[in-house]
Amino acid sequence: MAATANRTPVDLNHLHPLKERNQYDPCIVVIFGGAGDLSHRKLIPALYNLSLDGELPDKFAILGFSMEDLDDEKYRAFALSGIEQFSRRKVEKEHWAKFAPMLHFNRGSFTEAADYQNLRRRCEAIDAERGTEGNRAYYFAIPPAFIDTCSEGLTAAGLIHPHEKGHPFTRVVVEKPIGSDLASASEINAELARHFDEGQIFRIDHYLGKETVENLMVLRFANAIFEPIWTARFVDHVQITVAEAEGVGTRAAYYDHAGALRDMVQSHLLQTLCMIATEPPNTTGAESMRDAKLDVLRALRPLGDEDIEKRVVRGQYGEGLIGGAAVKAYRSEEHVAPDSQIETFVALRCWIDNWRWAGVPFYLRTGKRLPKRSSEIAIYFNSVPRILYNANPRAPLAPNMLTIRIQPDEGLALHIMSKVPGSATKLQQVKVDFHYVTSTPEAYETLLNDVIVGDQTLFMRRDTVEEAWKFVQPILDAWEQSPMDPPIYAAGSWGPLEAALMIAADGRTWRTL
Ligand code: BG6
């Protein structure tokens, strides 16, 4: 019997509205680094899609701020080319005519006080023209080294309002990486706190904006059937995989200092882990949700030297084949040191020392140049007792499993045993499979919308960022103390052999995606 695929369509219009999305205050989104890659690929296309969905304030403007030699006209052309190449929906001529006038550009240097004065005047002119009432969201699409300088510049030019009723709102959006270790992250957070109230700071981890990651809370707490079995009593172990087929691309200048542990594990994988493992929050309010996630990070068992040696595996991609095409080794990529020891793959085992999860290992793995782009959470439930249908020791039944596909093909599947129709009693694993049939919003759409409405639920609070760094810091320290060439895995493979051996030592295997 073939596995059944139950394609259940989702009617997005009938979703129970937890957040009211139609209360928008007017505002200007000022993008620092507005002519950069992030704006081009993600931010402007996301704002365009929000506009298509009517999810922007009526009185709204976007103002790019950076050193490029652009004016409004040229910035609009830059935006259009970004939307044409990267938007999930095509450019609609009629809509573009409405969207284009929202886009403005103000040329300036992040280090020149006079340029911030110009910026202030430009914002005031836009307020007058578009009715944006002094509300600002500053999006820092800039390297972390500029965060302090830009905050300072805004403060000096009187561009930051107090976080109090009766004042226009000021919000600031900060991209990852927040620091490169615990000390630098604390420093960046302290710099931000000198200028902004925590209630004004939106630290982005775009994985939290992904539809299926956000849906984890709904899955767990809007259904009666999952939560009772979401514990050590029923769960054998959990695997989180974030696999990328892409290599380092053009980002080696950053990545060859960061590596996969800082780039992916400290942020995306740990945040996803929090969403799976959190206790039910008291409310759906931002602080309850964020408190609950923080508790997970606080309950992570610190990794000791032995864990790091035996249960944290790193690797670096060598040359190989991706989709049949030959690709270079990491060390041969542009701007990568030829003897680089930076890891492009990490797999690790961790434990959450609380009542719910005691004894349940969580296995995390991520890497570049793996066979395909595929991110997934797999929750493996305990095996049924070794009696009845599971009595044959030579053919143990596959355990039930719930897989949550973050991307691509977002959805979830419950893997269960079923009888093969016929007179013989033969069993086979089948999938009850749920796919979204409409395209889901990009993470940046969800997150930018939240910034505009002022909802911090999906953003990382200062304490959460630092707690996540506390977990990875011992690994960074250990690797720094004993530098080594990471094991090389062929591009297009599932990582170094060591990763398979690490999980095999517990009698388990990685799920094949
Ligand atoms: C970014 C990392 O945060 O996430 C990149 O810096 C990585 O290295 C990217 O490629 C993956 O995001 P996504 O949404 O493509 O899975």
PDB file of C-alpha atoms in Angstrom, residues 248 251-260 262 314-318 329-345 479 483-489:
ATOM      1  CA  VAL A 248      28.872  30.475   1.313  1.00  0.00           C
ATOM      2  CA  ARG A 251      29.219  36.338   2.179  1.00  0.00           C
ATOM      3  CA  ALA A 252      32.635  34.882   2.978  1.00  0.00           C
ATOM      4  CA  ALA A 253      33.906  38.144   4.477  1.00  0.00           C
ATOM      5  CA  TYR A 254      31.428  37.615   7.313  1.00  0.00           C
ATOM      6  CA  TYR A 255      31.051  33.851   7.272  1.00  0.00           C
ATOM      7  CA  ASP A 256      34.742  32.990   7.330  1.00  0.00           C
ATOM      8  CA  HIS A 257      34.877  34.535  10.804  1.00  0.00           C
ATOM      9  CA  ALA A 258      31.480  33.371  11.975  1.00  0.00           C
ATOM     10  CA  GLY A 259      30.927  29.748  10.906  1.00  0.00           C
ATOM     11  CA  ALA A 260      27.810  27.649  11.263  1.00  0.00           C
ATOM     12  CA  ARG A 262      27.444  31.376  15.327  1.00  0.00           C
ATOM     13  CA  ARG A 314      31.844  20.213  13.049  1.00  0.00           C
ATOM     14  CA  GLY A 315      32.641  19.820   9.397  1.00  0.00           C
ATOM     15  CA  GLN A 316      33.623  21.822   6.356  1.00  0.00           C
ATOM     16  CA  TYR A 317      32.479  21.160   2.817  1.00  0.00           C
ATOM     17  CA  GLY A 318      34.953  19.928   0.264  1.00  0.00           C
ATOM     18  CA  ALA A 329      35.353  23.261  -1.804  1.00  0.00           C
ATOM     19  CA  TYR A 330      34.740  25.893   0.901  1.00  0.00           C
ATOM     20  CA  ARG A 331      38.461  26.737   1.001  1.00  0.00           C
ATOM     21  CA  SER A 332      38.425  27.510  -2.708  1.00  0.00           C
ATOM     22  CA  GLU A 333      35.520  29.940  -2.442  1.00  0.00           C
ATOM     23  CA  GLU A 334      36.175  33.615  -3.021  1.00  0.00           C
ATOM     24  CA  HIS A 335      37.435  35.504   0.070  1.00  0.00           C
ATOM     25  CA  VAL A 336      37.819  32.329   2.130  1.00  0.00           C
ATOM     26  CA  ALA A 337      41.248  31.748   3.662  1.00  0.00           C
ATOM     27  CA  PRO A 338      42.874  28.768   1.881  1.00  0.00           C
ATOM     28  CA  ASP A 339      43.591  27.167   5.261  1.00  0.00           C
ATOM     29  CA  SER A 340      40.300  28.227   6.870  1.00  0.00           C
ATOM     30  CA  GLN A 341      39.219  26.129   9.842  1.00  0.00           C
ATOM     31  CA  ILE A 342      35.723  27.596   9.858  1.00  0.00           C
ATOM     32  CA  GLU A 343      32.939  25.052  10.147  1.00  0.00           C
ATOM     33  CA  THR A 344      30.175  24.977   7.551  1.00  0.00           C
ATOM     34  CA  PHE A 345      28.401  22.133   9.343  1.00  0.00           C
ATOM     35  CA  TRP A 479      37.316  25.202  19.639  1.00  0.00           C
ATOM     36  CA  PRO A 483      42.024  24.618  16.832  1.00  0.00           C
ATOM     37  CA  MET A 484      41.822  21.890  14.241  1.00  0.00           C
ATOM     38  CA  ASP A 485      40.922  21.348  10.627  1.00  0.00           C
ATOM     39  CA  PRO A 486      37.263  20.353  10.689  1.00  0.00           C
ATOM     40  CA  PRO A 487      36.538  17.019   9.033  1.00  0.00           C
ATOM     41  CA  ILE A 488      35.812  17.592   5.348  1.00  0.00           C
ATOM     42  CA  TYR A 489      32.554  16.329   3.897  1.00  0.00           C
TER      43      TYR A 489
END
